[in-house]
mmCIF file of C-alpha atoms in Angstrom:
data_model
loop_
_atom_site.group_PDB
_atom_site.id
_atom_site.type_symbol
_atom_site.label_atom_id
_atom_site.label_comp_id
_atom_site.label_asym_id
_atom_site.label_seq_id
_atom_site.Cartn_x
_atom_site.Cartn_y
_atom_site.Cartn_z
ATOM 1 C CA UNK A 1 39.828 4.091 -5.738
ATOM 2 C CA UNK A 2 43.596 4.204 -5.662
ATOM 3 C CA UNK A 3 45.807 4.537 -8.723
ATOM 4 C CA UNK A 4 49.315 3.164 -8.510
ATOM 5 C CA UNK A 5 52.052 5.563 -9.471
ATOM 6 C CA UNK A 6 53.397 2.994 -11.912
ATOM 7 C CA UNK A 7 50.378 3.868 -14.039
ATOM 8 C CA UNK A 8 51.342 7.506 -13.815
ATOM 9 C CA UNK A 9 54.912 7.353 -15.065
ATOM 10 C CA UNK A 10 54.625 10.889 -16.413
ATOM 11 C CA UNK A 11 54.443 12.121 -12.857
ATOM 12 C CA UNK A 12 56.604 9.802 -10.788
ATOM 13 C CA UNK A 13 60.305 9.153 -10.931
ATOM 14 C CA UNK A 14 60.657 7.127 -7.745
ATOM 15 C CA UNK A 15 58.987 4.024 -6.343
ATOM 16 C CA UNK A 16 55.296 3.325 -6.777
ATOM 17 C CA UNK A 17 53.038 5.553 -4.726
ATOM 18 C CA UNK A 18 49.290 5.136 -4.268
ATOM 19 C CA UNK A 19 47.642 8.296 -5.541
ATOM 20 C CA UNK A 20 43.966 9.091 -5.053
ATOM 21 C CA UNK A 21 42.070 9.888 -8.233
ATOM 22 C CA UNK A 22 41.448 13.547 -7.432
ATOM 23 C CA UNK A 23 45.127 14.185 -6.728
ATOM 24 C CA UNK A 24 46.307 12.524 -9.921
ATOM 25 C CA UNK A 25 43.653 14.450 -11.864
ATOM 26 C CA UNK A 26 44.785 17.818 -10.493
ATOM 27 C CA UNK A 27 48.396 17.009 -11.404
ATOM 28 C CA UNK A 28 47.213 16.000 -14.876
ATOM 29 C CA UNK A 29 45.268 19.269 -15.189
ATOM 30 C CA UNK A 30 48.352 21.291 -14.274
ATOM 31 C CA UNK A 31 50.441 19.390 -16.790
ATOM 32 C CA UNK A 32 47.801 19.961 -19.473
ATOM 33 C CA UNK A 33 47.788 23.676 -18.736
ATOM 34 C CA UNK A 34 51.566 24.145 -18.763
ATOM 35 C CA UNK A 35 53.075 21.596 -21.174
ATOM 36 C CA UNK A 36 52.795 23.767 -24.286
ATOM 37 C CA UNK A 37 53.473 26.970 -22.338
ATOM 38 C CA UNK A 38 56.769 25.606 -21.043
ATOM 39 C CA UNK A 39 57.925 24.747 -24.556
ATOM 40 C CA UNK A 40 56.718 28.063 -25.960
ATOM 41 C CA UNK A 41 58.279 30.216 -23.253
ATOM 42 C CA UNK A 42 61.452 28.300 -22.382
ATOM 43 C CA UNK A 43 61.868 25.642 -25.106
ATOM 44 C CA UNK A 44 61.977 23.089 -22.293
ATOM 45 C CA UNK A 45 59.571 20.398 -21.078
ATOM 46 C CA UNK A 46 57.920 20.573 -17.680
ATOM 47 C CA UNK A 47 57.702 17.570 -15.369
ATOM 48 C CA UNK A 48 55.669 16.889 -12.237
ATOM 49 C CA UNK A 49 57.568 14.506 -9.982
ATOM 50 C CA UNK A 50 56.579 12.799 -6.744
ATOM 51 C CA UNK A 51 59.409 12.641 -4.200
ATOM 52 C CA UNK A 52 59.539 10.374 -1.166
ATOM 53 C CA UNK A 53 59.808 12.953 1.606
ATOM 54 C CA UNK A 54 57.645 13.173 4.736
ATOM 55 C CA UNK A 55 57.673 16.987 4.672
ATOM 56 C CA UNK A 56 54.286 18.398 3.642
ATOM 57 C CA UNK A 57 55.677 20.594 0.887
ATOM 58 C CA UNK A 58 56.312 21.045 -2.818
ATOM 59 C CA UNK A 59 59.074 22.830 -4.703
ATOM 60 C CA UNK A 60 60.098 23.940 -8.186
ATOM 61 C CA UNK A 61 63.330 23.850 -10.204
ATOM 62 C CA UNK A 62 64.432 25.516 -13.424
ATOM 63 C CA UNK A 63 67.322 23.488 -14.831
ATOM 64 C CA UNK A 64 69.208 23.704 -18.111
ATOM 65 C CA UNK A 65 67.110 20.977 -19.746
ATOM 66 C CA UNK A 66 63.708 21.118 -18.044
ATOM 67 C CA UNK A 67 61.363 22.665 -15.511
ATOM 68 C CA UNK A 68 60.250 20.513 -12.592
ATOM 69 C CA UNK A 69 57.560 20.724 -9.937
ATOM 70 C CA UNK A 70 58.434 18.333 -7.109
ATOM 71 C CA UNK A 71 55.589 17.109 -4.903
ATOM 72 C CA UNK A 72 56.513 15.443 -1.612
ATOM 73 C CA UNK A 73 54.680 12.327 -0.471
ATOM 74 C CA UNK A 74 54.262 14.102 2.862
ATOM 75 C CA UNK A 75 52.113 16.709 1.129
ATOM 76 C CA UNK A 76 50.046 14.102 -0.694
ATOM 77 C CA UNK A 77 49.496 12.207 2.571
ATOM 78 C CA UNK A 78 48.490 15.275 4.579
ATOM 79 C CA UNK A 79 45.009 14.991 6.078
ATOM 80 C CA UNK A 80 44.689 18.771 5.757
ATOM 81 C CA UNK A 81 45.156 18.793 1.975
ATOM 82 C CA UNK A 82 42.019 19.645 -0.014
ATOM 83 C CA UNK A 83 41.506 19.720 -3.793
ATOM 84 C CA UNK A 84 41.542 23.520 -3.891
ATOM 85 C CA UNK A 85 44.523 23.920 -1.559
ATOM 86 C CA UNK A 86 46.403 21.377 -3.695
ATOM 87 C CA UNK A 87 45.607 23.428 -6.797
ATOM 88 C CA UNK A 88 46.837 26.576 -5.064
ATOM 89 C CA UNK A 89 50.048 24.877 -3.919
ATOM 90 C CA UNK A 90 50.804 23.709 -7.450
ATOM 91 C CA UNK A 91 49.962 27.170 -8.775
ATOM 92 C CA UNK A 92 52.380 28.723 -6.268
ATOM 93 C CA UNK A 93 55.198 26.451 -7.436
ATOM 94 C CA UNK A 94 54.308 27.158 -11.060
ATOM 95 C CA UNK A 95 54.407 30.824 -10.103
ATOM 96 C CA UNK A 96 58.097 30.458 -9.281
ATOM 97 C CA UNK A 97 58.642 29.214 -12.839
ATOM 98 C CA UNK A 98 56.247 31.398 -14.843
ATOM 99 C CA UNK A 99 55.501 34.351 -12.540
ATOM 100 C CA UNK A 100 58.205 36.666 -13.835
ATOM 101 C CA UNK A 101 59.556 39.696 -11.977
ATOM 102 C CA UNK A 102 60.334 40.400 -9.237
ATOM 103 C CA UNK A 103 62.693 37.439 -9.205
ATOM 104 C CA UNK A 104 65.005 36.113 -6.531
ATOM 105 C CA UNK A 105 68.723 36.605 -6.243
ATOM 106 C CA UNK A 106 70.825 33.598 -7.211
ATOM 107 C CA UNK A 107 71.526 31.372 -4.171
ATOM 108 C CA UNK A 108 75.255 30.851 -3.465
ATOM 109 C CA UNK A 109 74.968 27.084 -3.941
ATOM 110 C CA UNK A 110 73.108 27.265 -7.289
ATOM 111 C CA UNK A 111 75.002 25.985 -10.332
ATOM 112 C CA UNK A 112 72.109 25.975 -12.802
ATOM 113 C CA UNK A 113 70.930 28.570 -15.330
ATOM 114 C CA UNK A 114 70.455 32.230 -14.405
ATOM 115 C CA UNK A 115 68.798 35.148 -16.146
ATOM 116 C CA UNK A 116 70.559 37.484 -18.552
ATOM 117 C CA UNK A 117 70.395 40.106 -15.797
ATOM 118 C CA UNK A 118 72.301 37.849 -13.393
ATOM 119 C CA UNK A 119 69.205 37.164 -11.289
ATOM 120 C CA UNK A 120 67.658 33.796 -10.525
ATOM 121 C CA UNK A 121 65.083 32.528 -13.010
ATOM 122 C CA UNK A 122 62.754 31.874 -10.061
ATOM 123 C CA UNK A 123 60.105 34.418 -9.107
ATOM 124 C CA UNK A 124 60.062 35.690 -5.531
ATOM 125 C CA UNK A 125 57.760 34.073 -2.978
ATOM 126 C CA UNK A 126 55.379 37.024 -2.998
ATOM 127 C CA UNK A 127 55.212 37.063 -6.790
ATOM 128 C CA UNK A 128 54.600 33.300 -6.843
ATOM 129 C CA UNK A 129 51.657 33.803 -4.457
ATOM 130 C CA UNK A 130 50.277 36.633 -6.584
ATOM 131 C CA UNK A 131 50.664 34.645 -9.792
ATOM 132 C CA UNK A 132 49.025 31.610 -8.199
ATOM 133 C CA UNK A 133 45.701 33.369 -7.680
ATOM 134 C CA UNK A 134 45.748 35.926 -10.497
ATOM 135 C CA UNK A 135 46.941 33.771 -13.401
ATOM 136 C CA UNK A 136 46.893 30.063 -12.510
ATOM 137 C CA UNK A 137 44.150 29.027 -10.079
ATOM 138 C CA UNK A 138 41.210 30.324 -12.115
ATOM 139 C CA UNK A 139 42.526 28.603 -15.225
ATOM 140 C CA UNK A 140 43.122 25.263 -13.558
ATOM 141 C CA UNK A 141 39.586 25.353 -12.158
ATOM 142 C CA UNK A 142 38.232 25.430 -15.718
ATOM 143 C CA UNK A 143 39.665 21.915 -16.153
ATOM 144 C CA UNK A 144 37.761 20.589 -13.145
ATOM 145 C CA UNK A 145 35.775 17.521 -14.200
ATOM 146 C CA UNK A 146 33.378 17.540 -11.266
ATOM 147 C CA UNK A 147 32.681 20.536 -9.056
ATOM 148 C CA UNK A 148 34.319 20.105 -5.673
ATOM 149 C CA UNK A 149 32.133 20.370 -2.627
ATOM 150 C CA UNK A 150 33.450 23.532 -1.032
ATOM 151 C CA UNK A 151 32.241 24.921 2.287
ATOM 152 C CA UNK A 152 31.804 28.531 1.211
ATOM 153 C CA UNK A 153 30.070 29.274 4.516
ATOM 154 C CA UNK A 154 33.570 29.738 5.920
ATOM 155 C CA UNK A 155 33.808 32.982 3.968
ATOM 156 C CA UNK A 156 33.218 35.985 6.228
ATOM 157 C CA UNK A 157 31.558 39.300 5.369
ATOM 158 C CA UNK A 158 34.791 41.155 4.559
ATOM 159 C CA UNK A 159 35.848 38.552 1.993
ATOM 160 C CA UNK A 160 32.368 38.419 0.472
ATOM 161 C CA UNK A 161 32.347 42.201 0.166
ATOM 162 C CA UNK A 162 35.668 42.112 -1.681
ATOM 163 C CA UNK A 163 34.473 39.425 -4.076
ATOM 164 C CA UNK A 164 31.280 41.355 -4.783
ATOM 165 C CA UNK A 165 33.409 44.135 -6.257
ATOM 166 C CA UNK A 166 34.322 41.909 -9.208
ATOM 167 C CA UNK A 167 31.412 39.450 -9.344
ATOM 168 C CA UNK A 168 27.686 39.296 -8.823
ATOM 169 C CA UNK A 169 26.738 37.694 -5.543
ATOM 170 C CA UNK A 170 25.861 34.003 -5.862
ATOM 171 C CA UNK A 171 27.222 33.866 -9.427
ATOM 172 C CA UNK A 172 29.950 31.537 -10.688
ATOM 173 C CA UNK A 173 32.658 34.222 -10.610
ATOM 174 C CA UNK A 174 31.696 35.067 -7.037
ATOM 175 C CA UNK A 175 32.071 31.415 -6.043
ATOM 176 C CA UNK A 176 35.446 31.167 -7.786
ATOM 177 C CA UNK A 177 36.618 34.280 -5.940
ATOM 178 C CA UNK A 178 35.652 32.771 -2.581
ATOM 179 C CA UNK A 179 37.170 29.417 -3.502
ATOM 180 C CA UNK A 180 40.461 31.022 -4.489
ATOM 181 C CA UNK A 181 40.748 33.010 -1.262
ATOM 182 C CA UNK A 182 39.816 30.032 0.911
ATOM 183 C CA UNK A 183 42.250 27.841 -1.035
ATOM 184 C CA UNK A 184 44.959 30.346 -0.151
ATOM 185 C CA UNK A 185 43.931 30.203 3.500
ATOM 186 C CA UNK A 186 44.049 26.397 3.517
ATOM 187 C CA UNK A 187 47.382 26.412 1.677
ATOM 188 C CA UNK A 188 48.959 28.679 4.285
ATOM 189 C CA UNK A 189 47.394 26.660 7.119
ATOM 190 C CA UNK A 190 48.484 23.322 5.690
ATOM 191 C CA UNK A 191 50.838 22.424 8.537
ATOM 192 C CA UNK A 192 48.715 23.878 11.348
ATOM 193 C CA UNK A 193 46.311 26.714 12.003
ATOM 194 C CA UNK A 194 48.014 30.100 12.082
ATOM 195 C CA UNK A 195 46.542 33.417 13.302
ATOM 196 C CA UNK A 196 45.610 34.558 9.797
ATOM 197 C CA UNK A 197 42.238 35.402 8.319
ATOM 198 C CA UNK A 198 40.551 36.451 5.087
ATOM 199 C CA UNK A 199 38.787 39.071 7.211
ATOM 200 C CA UNK A 200 41.928 41.010 8.134
ATOM 201 C CA UNK A 201 44.816 42.665 6.299
ATOM 202 C CA UNK A 202 48.485 43.188 7.011
ATOM 203 C CA UNK A 203 48.903 46.973 7.099
ATOM 204 C CA UNK A 204 52.691 46.769 7.350
ATOM 205 C CA UNK A 205 54.672 48.640 4.703
ATOM 206 C CA UNK A 206 57.931 46.874 3.892
ATOM 207 C CA UNK A 207 61.035 49.055 3.891
ATOM 208 C CA UNK A 208 62.182 47.361 0.696
ATOM 209 C CA UNK A 209 61.057 44.674 -1.698
ATOM 210 C CA UNK A 210 61.012 41.243 -0.060
ATOM 211 C CA UNK A 211 62.785 39.261 -2.743
ATOM 212 C CA UNK A 212 64.540 36.281 -1.193
ATOM 213 C CA UNK A 213 62.386 35.074 1.681
ATOM 214 C CA UNK A 214 58.764 34.547 2.631
ATOM 215 C CA UNK A 215 56.657 37.550 3.621
ATOM 216 C CA UNK A 216 54.652 37.173 6.829
ATOM 217 C CA UNK A 217 51.826 34.678 6.522
ATOM 218 C CA UNK A 218 49.001 37.245 6.690
ATOM 219 C CA UNK A 219 50.817 39.267 4.032
ATOM 220 C CA UNK A 220 50.948 36.190 1.826
ATOM 221 C CA UNK A 221 47.226 35.584 2.282
ATOM 222 C CA UNK A 222 46.527 39.222 1.407
ATOM 223 C CA UNK A 223 48.624 38.738 -1.733
ATOM 224 C CA UNK A 224 46.598 35.708 -2.781
ATOM 225 C CA UNK A 225 43.327 37.526 -2.123
ATOM 226 C CA UNK A 226 44.438 40.581 -4.090
ATOM 227 C CA UNK A 227 45.429 38.354 -6.996
ATOM 228 C CA UNK A 228 42.036 36.715 -6.766
ATOM 229 C CA UNK A 229 40.431 40.133 -7.228
ATOM 230 C CA UNK A 230 42.235 40.665 -10.527
ATOM 231 C CA UNK A 231 39.625 41.070 -13.266
ATOM 232 C CA UNK A 232 42.194 41.075 -16.081
ATOM 233 C CA UNK A 233 43.288 37.834 -17.688
ATOM 234 C CA UNK A 234 47.031 37.788 -17.035
ATOM 235 C CA UNK A 235 49.150 35.668 -19.389
ATOM 236 C CA UNK A 236 50.418 32.281 -18.245
ATOM 237 C CA UNK A 237 53.989 33.548 -18.524
ATOM 238 C CA UNK A 238 54.669 36.965 -17.021
ATOM 239 C CA UNK A 239 57.445 39.385 -17.940
ATOM 240 C CA UNK A 240 60.830 38.187 -16.627
ATOM 241 C CA UNK A 241 62.318 41.662 -16.059
ATOM 242 C CA UNK A 242 59.620 44.350 -15.809
ATOM 243 C CA UNK A 243 57.558 43.821 -12.659
ATOM 244 C CA UNK A 244 55.259 46.721 -13.613
ATOM 245 C CA UNK A 245 53.807 44.491 -16.345
ATOM 246 C CA UNK A 246 53.047 41.670 -13.910
ATOM 247 C CA UNK A 247 50.190 43.162 -11.945
ATOM 248 C CA UNK A 248 46.531 43.976 -12.200
ATOM 249 C CA UNK A 249 45.542 47.640 -12.403
ATOM 250 C CA UNK A 250 42.712 48.005 -9.873
ATOM 251 C CA UNK A 251 43.872 49.402 -6.528
ATOM 252 C CA UNK A 252 42.264 46.527 -4.625
ATOM 253 C CA UNK A 253 44.092 43.959 -6.792
ATOM 254 C CA UNK A 254 47.648 45.273 -6.514
ATOM 255 C CA UNK A 255 50.461 43.389 -4.826
ATOM 256 C CA UNK A 256 50.298 44.496 -1.172
ATOM 257 C CA UNK A 257 52.867 46.856 0.299
ATOM 258 C CA UNK A 258 53.706 44.421 3.095
ATOM 259 C CA UNK A 259 56.171 42.863 0.620
ATOM 260 C CA UNK A 260 55.997 45.036 -2.520
ATOM 261 C CA UNK A 261 56.317 48.651 -1.283
#
């Protein structure tokens, strides 16, 4: 069944767009999770807007009067988009808004608000990935109305071994761990298949913090997996200045050195 975007005026600011039920529900779940948090943390509303753009992507903005997650029609139309990868994509964009430090430098063309330290209000790409799996994805799954049919057989032995560190095999937490990691894999392979795997790790040590651009794709997947392995319940809004407060404590759940040396 298709729902017309005119029935979803909370989410759409452009022309009517046919949205499948599961996609509109995931957007609604994200809005439910973050509406009060946005007001509490920033005294601003948060909006989820669909933009007519063929690029399979989403983005986030922190303006003077509101926070916005922009979802391109190209992303919603992608045949490679799954419910869990869509959740992870939204969580990544929310991570830019709520993920805290380390944050980006202010782009030269930006004329919106900045932090009191002169930095952008947007978290770095690596931090947004880490936030997505450690703070957001598990929470948004709790709002799932019907369990998605996930092919967990795709999970290899190395990933299963990692998840068994924090969860009993075959239990619900174990399944969530696998789902989160595989959602990260599908998110990073949204455009096409890249040579990345949940069975390998990027052993590179960055010379300095990668703040203003994307880490390598395997590094990003490692970041999502490490966040998945976080057993602590991180707050929905992380510290804007002190990046030492925005991490889990277990060695296997730290932000990887390939972007956070």
